Structure formats: structure tokens, C-alpha cells
């Protein structure tokens, strides 16, 4: 397959495959390669246009008869945590987050495998090896970072955190905010709501950078695993008319854990 580095990206269409979110549906994706000197610029433009990144590929659903996948971004500077979200922040006040270059570690992979084996026993990622994980992290031509979340220990210095690793986020640094590419956590620590905590942490990081958006990927109405995304309000959804403020029809359930 051509992995060109020309100024104008070439787009490709996948063959139909079973939809992972809605039963009885088939999915197709349009994709292009994110490589070369303009990879960061293209990642910004494509993400703002509803694409997601996986390794050095940017993709977007292109299903013929379905438009259920909706791109979501949080308006970070307007966000106010709910009562339950404030509890999540308090419950995780003993965690320390550190940003690293996009480099994998054995410790990260061990946590990643525990997460998959507990929460995603089927699906395309269920049999990922250490090499697969390394490629997922390292195969990027854009400004990608790994954020580790560890339990604080009294003997640790502020710049040398060696406590237990409980969560990891792979995130892209964009011109208008942060894009959460993938995140995982210790599945046994259910009371911490670590998925929710990482989203809240990204909102705060985005605010500190003076940027407006946290991109969460796709929300699928009717998919339970995607339901948590609409809890982080206010937010915008990408429609045929462009990015529009999301106005929920009814109060969001305030207790669904982030995947």
C-alpha cells in the first residue's frame, strides 16, 4: 500500500466489517496515513474534521446506512464537575500524574493486559502482545505523550515517582487541545473511577495550556460503553453543519464509569 509523503493526503476505504458498537450493523472506514513533516498539522485538521488517530493512521466512519458515530469534544474552559465527579477527584487525590514521551514500558504493558483481560476479553485488541502494545504507543509521527498515574508514596520526590502504576493515557497534543487516543487502568480499583478521573485530568491539563478542547473520540447513542462521554458538559458534537453545542434531552446518568 502506498504510504506517500505528498502534501495532499490520499484516502482509502476499508471493506465492510462487523460493527463493534451496534448489533446487526456493518461498518466501513475512510483512512489516510499520518506521516511526514506535515503530520502534526494534518492530525489537527483531521481531528477537527471528525477523524481519530490509531498509530500512524487517521480514520473516520464511512458507513453507507448509519451515522451513529458522533465526534465529541469537551469545552474545557466552561466545564464544571458534577458532585460525583468532585468525589472522584477527592478519591484520587493521592495520585501523581507524569507526562513522558511516547515510549512503552513492561510495567505499562502488564497493566494494559490486566485491563484487557478483565474488561475487553473479546474484540480486536483482546490478543495484543507486548510488541503490538509497543507499536500502538511508538508508531506515531505526531506530538504524542504517555501520561502515567501512580499512587503517591511519602518517600518519593516530586520528580521521581515510583509508586504503583494504576492508569495510563496515550494522548495527542494538538493546536486546540488534547485528544485522548487510548487509556487504560487497574480494573480492580473500581471505587476510584479511574476512567472518569483521567478525563477530568485532561480537562484540567487543557485549561492550564490555555486551550479550549478535549477530544474524546466517538459517541454512539445506544452503546452503553460510550454513554459516559456525554456526562462531561458542556460539549460539542460534530454534525453536518459543523461543531454544535450538545443539548441533552434529559439529565445524564451520573455514575457510568468511563471505559
PDB file of C-alpha atoms in Angstrom:
ATOM      1  CA  UNK A   1       0.000   0.000   0.000  1.00  0.00           C
ATOM      2  CA  UNK A   2       1.255   3.480  -0.820  1.00  0.00           C
ATOM      3  CA  UNK A   3       2.393   5.424   2.249  1.00  0.00           C
ATOM      4  CA  UNK A   4       3.078   8.659   0.408  1.00  0.00           C
ATOM      5  CA  UNK A   5       4.534  11.793   1.920  1.00  0.00           C
ATOM      6  CA  UNK A   6       3.000  14.184  -0.598  1.00  0.00           C
ATOM      7  CA  UNK A   7       1.414  17.422   0.595  1.00  0.00           C
ATOM      8  CA  UNK A   8      -2.071  16.170  -0.335  1.00  0.00           C
ATOM      9  CA  UNK A   9      -3.016  13.019   1.612  1.00  0.00           C
ATOM     10  CA  UNK A  10      -4.582  10.079  -0.180  1.00  0.00           C
ATOM     11  CA  UNK A  11      -7.647   8.465   1.354  1.00  0.00           C
ATOM     12  CA  UNK A  12      -8.682   4.811   1.275  1.00  0.00           C
ATOM     13  CA  UNK A  13     -11.888   2.925   2.139  1.00  0.00           C
ATOM     14  CA  UNK A  14     -11.949  -0.282   4.163  1.00  0.00           C
ATOM     15  CA  UNK A  15     -14.068  -3.307   3.313  1.00  0.00           C
ATOM     16  CA  UNK A  16     -17.285  -3.788   5.334  1.00  0.00           C
ATOM     17  CA  UNK A  17     -16.787  -5.346   8.777  1.00  0.00           C
ATOM     18  CA  UNK A  18     -18.983  -6.135  11.794  1.00  0.00           C
ATOM     19  CA  UNK A  19     -19.747  -3.033  13.841  1.00  0.00           C
ATOM     20  CA  UNK A  20     -18.244  -3.287  17.354  1.00  0.00           C
ATOM     21  CA  UNK A  21     -20.867  -0.955  18.881  1.00  0.00           C
ATOM     22  CA  UNK A  22     -24.307  -1.726  17.433  1.00  0.00           C
ATOM     23  CA  UNK A  23     -25.515  -5.313  16.902  1.00  0.00           C
ATOM     24  CA  UNK A  24     -26.525  -6.264  13.389  1.00  0.00           C
ATOM     25  CA  UNK A  25     -24.676  -3.335  11.824  1.00  0.00           C
ATOM     26  CA  UNK A  26     -21.708  -3.257   9.465  1.00  0.00           C
ATOM     27  CA  UNK A  27     -19.032  -0.580   9.441  1.00  0.00           C
ATOM     28  CA  UNK A  28     -16.660   0.932   6.909  1.00  0.00           C
ATOM     29  CA  UNK A  29     -13.919   3.485   7.490  1.00  0.00           C
ATOM     30  CA  UNK A  30     -12.108   6.032   5.384  1.00  0.00           C
ATOM     31  CA  UNK A  31      -8.468   6.452   6.349  1.00  0.00           C
ATOM     32  CA  UNK A  32      -5.176   8.075   5.452  1.00  0.00           C
ATOM     33  CA  UNK A  33      -1.581   7.947   6.683  1.00  0.00           C
ATOM     34  CA  UNK A  34      -0.262  10.495   9.165  1.00  0.00           C
ATOM     35  CA  UNK A  35       3.395  10.652   8.166  1.00  0.00           C
ATOM     36  CA  UNK A  36       5.925  13.162   7.029  1.00  0.00           C
ATOM     37  CA  UNK A  37       6.712  16.744   8.051  1.00  0.00           C
ATOM     38  CA  UNK A  38       3.057  17.827   7.999  1.00  0.00           C
ATOM     39  CA  UNK A  39       1.786  15.008  10.232  1.00  0.00           C
ATOM     40  CA  UNK A  40       1.034  17.293  13.208  1.00  0.00           C
ATOM     41  CA  UNK A  41      -0.798  19.808  11.031  1.00  0.00           C
ATOM     42  CA  UNK A  42      -2.808  17.083   9.307  1.00  0.00           C
ATOM     43  CA  UNK A  43      -3.659  15.446  12.634  1.00  0.00           C
ATOM     44  CA  UNK A  44      -5.061  18.753  13.891  1.00  0.00           C
ATOM     45  CA  UNK A  45      -7.138  19.333  10.751  1.00  0.00           C
ATOM     46  CA  UNK A  46      -8.420  15.777  10.519  1.00  0.00           C
ATOM     47  CA  UNK A  47      -9.278  15.516  14.227  1.00  0.00           C
ATOM     48  CA  UNK A  48     -11.227  18.759  13.961  1.00  0.00           C
ATOM     49  CA  UNK A  49     -12.989  17.157  10.981  1.00  0.00           C
ATOM     50  CA  UNK A  50     -14.076  14.063  12.908  1.00  0.00           C
ATOM     51  CA  UNK A  51     -11.128  11.704  12.377  1.00  0.00           C
ATOM     52  CA  UNK A  52      -9.382   9.656  15.063  1.00  0.00           C
ATOM     53  CA  UNK A  53      -5.775   8.512  15.175  1.00  0.00           C
ATOM     54  CA  UNK A  54      -4.545   4.942  15.587  1.00  0.00           C
ATOM     55  CA  UNK A  55      -0.772   4.609  15.244  1.00  0.00           C
ATOM     56  CA  UNK A  56       0.115   6.442  12.014  1.00  0.00           C
ATOM     57  CA  UNK A  57      -3.412   6.168  10.607  1.00  0.00           C
ATOM     58  CA  UNK A  58      -6.214   8.729  10.775  1.00  0.00           C
ATOM     59  CA  UNK A  59      -9.659   7.218  10.228  1.00  0.00           C
ATOM     60  CA  UNK A  60     -13.326   8.148  10.266  1.00  0.00           C
ATOM     61  CA  UNK A  61     -16.510   6.048   9.956  1.00  0.00           C
ATOM     62  CA  UNK A  62     -17.879   5.953   6.414  1.00  0.00           C
ATOM     63  CA  UNK A  63     -20.878   3.663   6.815  1.00  0.00           C
ATOM     64  CA  UNK A  64     -23.415   3.824   3.995  1.00  0.00           C
ATOM     65  CA  UNK A  65     -26.619   3.497   6.038  1.00  0.00           C
ATOM     66  CA  UNK A  66     -25.617   4.646   9.512  1.00  0.00           C
ATOM     67  CA  UNK A  67     -24.447   7.908  11.099  1.00  0.00           C
ATOM     68  CA  UNK A  68     -24.477   6.753  14.712  1.00  0.00           C
ATOM     69  CA  UNK A  69     -20.812   7.582  15.435  1.00  0.00           C
ATOM     70  CA  UNK A  70     -20.602  11.221  16.520  1.00  0.00           C
ATOM     71  CA  UNK A  71     -17.341  13.049  17.271  1.00  0.00           C
ATOM     72  CA  UNK A  72     -17.318  14.620  20.743  1.00  0.00           C
ATOM     73  CA  UNK A  73     -15.168  17.350  22.256  1.00  0.00           C
ATOM     74  CA  UNK A  74     -15.434  18.874  25.733  1.00  0.00           C
ATOM     75  CA  UNK A  75     -15.418  22.656  26.143  1.00  0.00           C
ATOM     76  CA  UNK A  76     -12.691  22.677  28.769  1.00  0.00           C
ATOM     77  CA  UNK A  77     -12.827  26.322  29.821  1.00  0.00           C
ATOM     78  CA  UNK A  78     -16.576  26.107  30.541  1.00  0.00           C
ATOM     79  CA  UNK A  79     -16.569  22.720  32.239  1.00  0.00           C
ATOM     80  CA  UNK A  80     -17.728  22.386  35.848  1.00  0.00           C
ATOM     81  CA  UNK A  81     -17.522  18.967  37.547  1.00  0.00           C
ATOM     82  CA  UNK A  82     -20.669  17.397  38.935  1.00  0.00           C
ATOM     83  CA  UNK A  83     -20.961  16.345  42.569  1.00  0.00           C
ATOM     84  CA  UNK A  84     -19.966  12.767  41.739  1.00  0.00           C
ATOM     85  CA  UNK A  85     -17.014  13.986  39.670  1.00  0.00           C
ATOM     86  CA  UNK A  86     -15.782  16.038  42.615  1.00  0.00           C
ATOM     87  CA  UNK A  87     -15.910  12.834  44.661  1.00  0.00           C
ATOM     88  CA  UNK A  88     -13.804  11.107  42.000  1.00  0.00           C
ATOM     89  CA  UNK A  89     -11.222  13.890  42.228  1.00  0.00           C
ATOM     90  CA  UNK A  90     -11.152  13.578  46.024  1.00  0.00           C
ATOM     91  CA  UNK A  91     -10.880   9.779  45.893  1.00  0.00           C
ATOM     92  CA  UNK A  92      -7.822  10.079  43.637  1.00  0.00           C
ATOM     93  CA  UNK A  93      -6.091  12.971  45.380  1.00  0.00           C
ATOM     94  CA  UNK A  94      -3.281  10.563  46.291  1.00  0.00           C
ATOM     95  CA  UNK A  95      -2.361  10.011  42.634  1.00  0.00           C
ATOM     96  CA  UNK A  96       0.501  11.725  40.822  1.00  0.00           C
ATOM     97  CA  UNK A  97       0.497  12.065  37.025  1.00  0.00           C
ATOM     98  CA  UNK A  98       3.669  12.371  34.956  1.00  0.00           C
ATOM     99  CA  UNK A  99       3.993  13.083  31.232  1.00  0.00           C
ATOM    100  CA  UNK A 100       6.512  11.078  29.192  1.00  0.00           C
ATOM    101  CA  UNK A 101       7.467  10.757  25.513  1.00  0.00           C
ATOM    102  CA  UNK A 102       5.554   8.086  23.584  1.00  0.00           C
ATOM    103  CA  UNK A 103       7.635   5.150  24.788  1.00  0.00           C
ATOM    104  CA  UNK A 104       6.218   1.856  26.129  1.00  0.00           C
ATOM    105  CA  UNK A 105       7.372   0.003  29.222  1.00  0.00           C
ATOM    106  CA  UNK A 106       6.965  -3.501  30.594  1.00  0.00           C
ATOM    107  CA  UNK A 107       5.048  -2.071  33.547  1.00  0.00           C
ATOM    108  CA  UNK A 108       2.610  -0.303  31.244  1.00  0.00           C
ATOM    109  CA  UNK A 109       2.040  -3.463  29.206  1.00  0.00           C
ATOM    110  CA  UNK A 110       1.381  -5.532  32.318  1.00  0.00           C
ATOM    111  CA  UNK A 111      -1.346  -3.088  33.359  1.00  0.00           C
ATOM    112  CA  UNK A 112      -2.667  -2.967  29.788  1.00  0.00           C
ATOM    113  CA  UNK A 113      -3.029  -6.765  29.698  1.00  0.00           C
ATOM    114  CA  UNK A 114      -4.840  -6.848  33.047  1.00  0.00           C
ATOM    115  CA  UNK A 115      -7.226  -4.192  31.754  1.00  0.00           C
ATOM    116  CA  UNK A 116      -7.948  -6.074  28.504  1.00  0.00           C
ATOM    117  CA  UNK A 117      -8.321  -9.448  30.198  1.00  0.00           C
ATOM    118  CA  UNK A 118     -10.812  -8.014  32.700  1.00  0.00           C
ATOM    119  CA  UNK A 119     -12.856  -5.612  30.562  1.00  0.00           C
ATOM    120  CA  UNK A 120     -12.274  -6.440  26.888  1.00  0.00           C
ATOM    121  CA  UNK A 121     -11.928 -10.209  26.584  1.00  0.00           C
ATOM    122  CA  UNK A 122     -13.259 -10.151  23.014  1.00  0.00           C
ATOM    123  CA  UNK A 123     -12.650  -7.775  20.163  1.00  0.00           C
ATOM    124  CA  UNK A 124      -9.770  -6.644  18.022  1.00  0.00           C
ATOM    125  CA  UNK A 125      -7.440  -5.762  20.909  1.00  0.00           C
ATOM    126  CA  UNK A 126      -8.006  -8.802  23.100  1.00  0.00           C
ATOM    127  CA  UNK A 127      -4.941 -10.739  21.918  1.00  0.00           C
ATOM    128  CA  UNK A 128      -2.462  -7.874  21.695  1.00  0.00           C
ATOM    129  CA  UNK A 129       1.127  -8.812  22.517  1.00  0.00           C
ATOM    130  CA  UNK A 130       3.898  -6.716  24.050  1.00  0.00           C
ATOM    131  CA  UNK A 131       5.087  -5.924  20.519  1.00  0.00           C
ATOM    132  CA  UNK A 132       1.572  -4.861  19.499  1.00  0.00           C
ATOM    133  CA  UNK A 133       1.408  -2.556  22.509  1.00  0.00           C
ATOM    134  CA  UNK A 134       4.803  -1.063  21.726  1.00  0.00           C
ATOM    135  CA  UNK A 135       3.689  -0.329  18.168  1.00  0.00           C
ATOM    136  CA  UNK A 136       0.460   1.262  19.411  1.00  0.00           C
ATOM    137  CA  UNK A 137       2.475   3.673  21.555  1.00  0.00           C
ATOM    138  CA  UNK A 138       5.539   4.319  19.405  1.00  0.00           C
ATOM    139  CA  UNK A 139       4.164   4.289  15.857  1.00  0.00           C
ATOM    140  CA  UNK A 140       3.284   7.973  15.708  1.00  0.00           C
ATOM    141  CA  UNK A 141       4.520  10.911  13.656  1.00  0.00           C
ATOM    142  CA  UNK A 142       2.598  13.471  15.716  1.00  0.00           C
ATOM    143  CA  UNK A 143       3.133  15.023  19.152  1.00  0.00           C
ATOM    144  CA  UNK A 144       2.020  12.118  21.310  1.00  0.00           C
ATOM    145  CA  UNK A 145       2.632  11.666  25.023  1.00  0.00           C
ATOM    146  CA  UNK A 146       2.135   8.911  27.612  1.00  0.00           C
ATOM    147  CA  UNK A 147       0.667  10.075  30.917  1.00  0.00           C
ATOM    148  CA  UNK A 148       1.238   7.718  33.849  1.00  0.00           C
ATOM    149  CA  UNK A 149      -0.849   7.869  37.013  1.00  0.00           C
ATOM    150  CA  UNK A 150       0.790   6.457  40.146  1.00  0.00           C
ATOM    151  CA  UNK A 151      -0.028   6.266  43.842  1.00  0.00           C
ATOM    152  CA  UNK A 152       1.978   8.852  45.738  1.00  0.00           C
ATOM    153  CA  UNK A 153       4.483   7.500  48.252  1.00  0.00           C
ATOM    154  CA  UNK A 154       5.864   9.618  51.127  1.00  0.00           C
ATOM    155  CA  UNK A 155       9.449   8.823  50.170  1.00  0.00           C
ATOM    156  CA  UNK A 156       9.074   9.886  46.511  1.00  0.00           C
ATOM    157  CA  UNK A 157      10.394  13.223  45.334  1.00  0.00           C
ATOM    158  CA  UNK A 158       8.167  15.430  43.119  1.00  0.00           C
ATOM    159  CA  UNK A 159      10.206  14.476  40.033  1.00  0.00           C
ATOM    160  CA  UNK A 160      10.859  10.825  40.849  1.00  0.00           C
ATOM    161  CA  UNK A 161       7.579   8.983  41.287  1.00  0.00           C
ATOM    162  CA  UNK A 162       7.933   5.222  41.750  1.00  0.00           C
ATOM    163  CA  UNK A 163       4.593   4.360  43.325  1.00  0.00           C
ATOM    164  CA  UNK A 164       2.209   1.740  41.967  1.00  0.00           C
ATOM    165  CA  UNK A 165       1.112   2.391  38.378  1.00  0.00           C
ATOM    166  CA  UNK A 166      -2.715   2.409  38.299  1.00  0.00           C
ATOM    167  CA  UNK A 167      -3.616   4.120  34.999  1.00  0.00           C
ATOM    168  CA  UNK A 168      -2.120   5.244  31.683  1.00  0.00           C
ATOM    169  CA  UNK A 169      -3.340   7.599  28.974  1.00  0.00           C
ATOM    170  CA  UNK A 170      -1.979   7.916  25.429  1.00  0.00           C
ATOM    171  CA  UNK A 171      -2.768  11.461  24.293  1.00  0.00           C
ATOM    172  CA  UNK A 172      -2.046  13.718  21.323  1.00  0.00           C
ATOM    173  CA  UNK A 173      -1.022  17.327  21.928  1.00  0.00           C
ATOM    174  CA  UNK A 174      -2.919  19.447  19.406  1.00  0.00           C
ATOM    175  CA  UNK A 175      -3.094  23.092  18.493  1.00  0.00           C
ATOM    176  CA  UNK A 176      -6.536  23.500  20.087  1.00  0.00           C
ATOM    177  CA  UNK A 177      -6.379  20.991  22.930  1.00  0.00           C
ATOM    178  CA  UNK A 178      -5.729  17.365  23.842  1.00  0.00           C
ATOM    179  CA  UNK A 179      -7.017  14.266  22.096  1.00  0.00           C
ATOM    180  CA  UNK A 180      -7.396  11.148  24.238  1.00  0.00           C
ATOM    181  CA  UNK A 181      -6.238   8.370  21.914  1.00  0.00           C
ATOM    182  CA  UNK A 182      -6.463   5.467  24.376  1.00  0.00           C
ATOM    183  CA  UNK A 183      -6.475   4.965  28.126  1.00  0.00           C
ATOM    184  CA  UNK A 184      -6.486   2.002  30.484  1.00  0.00           C
ATOM    185  CA  UNK A 185      -6.358   1.378  34.216  1.00  0.00           C
ATOM    186  CA  UNK A 186      -6.294  -1.191  37.005  1.00  0.00           C
ATOM    187  CA  UNK A 187      -9.712  -2.881  36.645  1.00  0.00           C
ATOM    188  CA  UNK A 188      -9.776  -3.943  40.301  1.00  0.00           C
ATOM    189  CA  UNK A 189      -9.843  -0.342  41.578  1.00  0.00           C
ATOM    190  CA  UNK A 190     -13.481   0.215  40.675  1.00  0.00           C
ATOM    191  CA  UNK A 191     -14.197   2.645  43.525  1.00  0.00           C
ATOM    192  CA  UNK A 192     -11.648   5.100  42.127  1.00  0.00           C
ATOM    193  CA  UNK A 193     -13.490   5.531  38.773  1.00  0.00           C
ATOM    194  CA  UNK A 194     -10.117   5.912  37.086  1.00  0.00           C
ATOM    195  CA  UNK A 195     -11.548   6.296  33.585  1.00  0.00           C
ATOM    196  CA  UNK A 196     -13.542   9.310  34.699  1.00  0.00           C
ATOM    197  CA  UNK A 197     -10.563  10.647  36.635  1.00  0.00           C
ATOM    198  CA  UNK A 198      -8.323  10.621  33.552  1.00  0.00           C
ATOM    199  CA  UNK A 199     -10.879  12.615  31.550  1.00  0.00           C
ATOM    200  CA  UNK A 200     -11.093  15.160  34.383  1.00  0.00           C
ATOM    201  CA  UNK A 201      -7.305  15.348  34.491  1.00  0.00           C
ATOM    202  CA  UNK A 202      -7.168  16.014  30.742  1.00  0.00           C
ATOM    203  CA  UNK A 203      -9.717  18.810  31.117  1.00  0.00           C
ATOM    204  CA  UNK A 204      -7.542  20.455  33.760  1.00  0.00           C
ATOM    205  CA  UNK A 205      -4.406  19.997  31.661  1.00  0.00           C
ATOM    206  CA  UNK A 206      -6.132  21.581  28.675  1.00  0.00           C
ATOM    207  CA  UNK A 207      -7.213  24.549  30.775  1.00  0.00           C
ATOM    208  CA  UNK A 208      -3.680  25.004  32.071  1.00  0.00           C
ATOM    209  CA  UNK A 209      -2.429  25.095  28.488  1.00  0.00           C
ATOM    210  CA  UNK A 210      -4.953  27.822  27.674  1.00  0.00           C
ATOM    211  CA  UNK A 211      -6.598  25.607  25.034  1.00  0.00           C
ATOM    212  CA  UNK A 212     -10.332  25.029  24.508  1.00  0.00           C
ATOM    213  CA  UNK A 213     -10.976  21.355  23.697  1.00  0.00           C
ATOM    214  CA  UNK A 214     -10.592  17.806  24.935  1.00  0.00           C
ATOM    215  CA  UNK A 215     -11.385  15.355  22.125  1.00  0.00           C
ATOM    216  CA  UNK A 216     -12.986  12.114  23.352  1.00  0.00           C
ATOM    217  CA  UNK A 217     -13.477  10.334  20.040  1.00  0.00           C
ATOM    218  CA  UNK A 218     -16.833   8.903  19.043  1.00  0.00           C
ATOM    219  CA  UNK A 219     -20.057   8.720  20.983  1.00  0.00           C
ATOM    220  CA  UNK A 220     -22.650   6.185  19.817  1.00  0.00           C
ATOM    221  CA  UNK A 221     -26.177   6.753  21.085  1.00  0.00           C
ATOM    222  CA  UNK A 222     -27.436   3.421  22.372  1.00  0.00           C
ATOM    223  CA  UNK A 223     -23.987   1.975  23.093  1.00  0.00           C
ATOM    224  CA  UNK A 224     -23.573   1.598  26.869  1.00  0.00           C
ATOM    225  CA  UNK A 225     -19.769   1.594  26.713  1.00  0.00           C
ATOM    226  CA  UNK A 226     -19.931   5.040  25.077  1.00  0.00           C
ATOM    227  CA  UNK A 227     -22.528   6.534  27.428  1.00  0.00           C
ATOM    228  CA  UNK A 228     -20.026   8.113  29.808  1.00  0.00           C
ATOM    229  CA  UNK A 229     -18.839  10.598  27.172  1.00  0.00           C
ATOM    230  CA  UNK A 230     -21.972  12.751  27.329  1.00  0.00           C
ATOM    231  CA  UNK A 231     -21.528  13.321  31.087  1.00  0.00           C
ATOM    232  CA  UNK A 232     -18.757  15.866  30.555  1.00  0.00           C
ATOM    233  CA  UNK A 233     -20.712  19.029  29.825  1.00  0.00           C
ATOM    234  CA  UNK A 234     -20.717  21.395  28.091  1.00  0.00           C
ATOM    235  CA  UNK A 235     -19.518  19.697  24.946  1.00  0.00           C
ATOM    236  CA  UNK A 236     -19.840  19.924  21.185  1.00  0.00           C
ATOM    237  CA  UNK A 237     -20.804  17.260  18.657  1.00  0.00           C
ATOM    238  CA  UNK A 238     -19.742  17.298  15.017  1.00  0.00           C
ATOM    239  CA  UNK A 239     -22.820  17.437  12.788  1.00  0.00           C
ATOM    240  CA  UNK A 240     -23.437  18.028   9.093  1.00  0.00           C
ATOM    241  CA  UNK A 241     -23.489  21.751   9.962  1.00  0.00           C
ATOM    242  CA  UNK A 242     -20.167  21.610  11.824  1.00  0.00           C
ATOM    243  CA  UNK A 243     -19.447  21.554  15.567  1.00  0.00           C
ATOM    244  CA  UNK A 244     -22.618  22.281  17.523  1.00  0.00           C
ATOM    245  CA  UNK A 245     -23.245  22.524  21.255  1.00  0.00           C
ATOM    246  CA  UNK A 246     -24.798  19.336  22.591  1.00  0.00           C
ATOM    247  CA  UNK A 247     -28.094  19.777  24.425  1.00  0.00           C
ATOM    248  CA  UNK A 248     -29.125  16.539  26.149  1.00  0.00           C
ATOM    249  CA  UNK A 249     -32.826  15.762  26.125  1.00  0.00           C
ATOM    250  CA  UNK A 250     -32.723  14.679  29.758  1.00  0.00           C
ATOM    251  CA  UNK A 251     -30.339  14.626  32.691  1.00  0.00           C
ATOM    252  CA  UNK A 252     -27.381  12.358  32.147  1.00  0.00           C
ATOM    253  CA  UNK A 253     -26.963   9.359  34.416  1.00  0.00           C
ATOM    254  CA  UNK A 254     -24.278  10.496  36.854  1.00  0.00           C
ATOM    255  CA  UNK A 255     -22.480   7.288  37.609  1.00  0.00           C
ATOM    256  CA  UNK A 256     -21.417   5.469  34.431  1.00  0.00           C
ATOM    257  CA  UNK A 257     -17.702   4.739  34.520  1.00  0.00           C
ATOM    258  CA  UNK A 258     -15.519   5.792  31.630  1.00  0.00           C
ATOM    259  CA  UNK A 259     -14.112   2.967  29.549  1.00  0.00           C
TER     260      UNK A 259
END
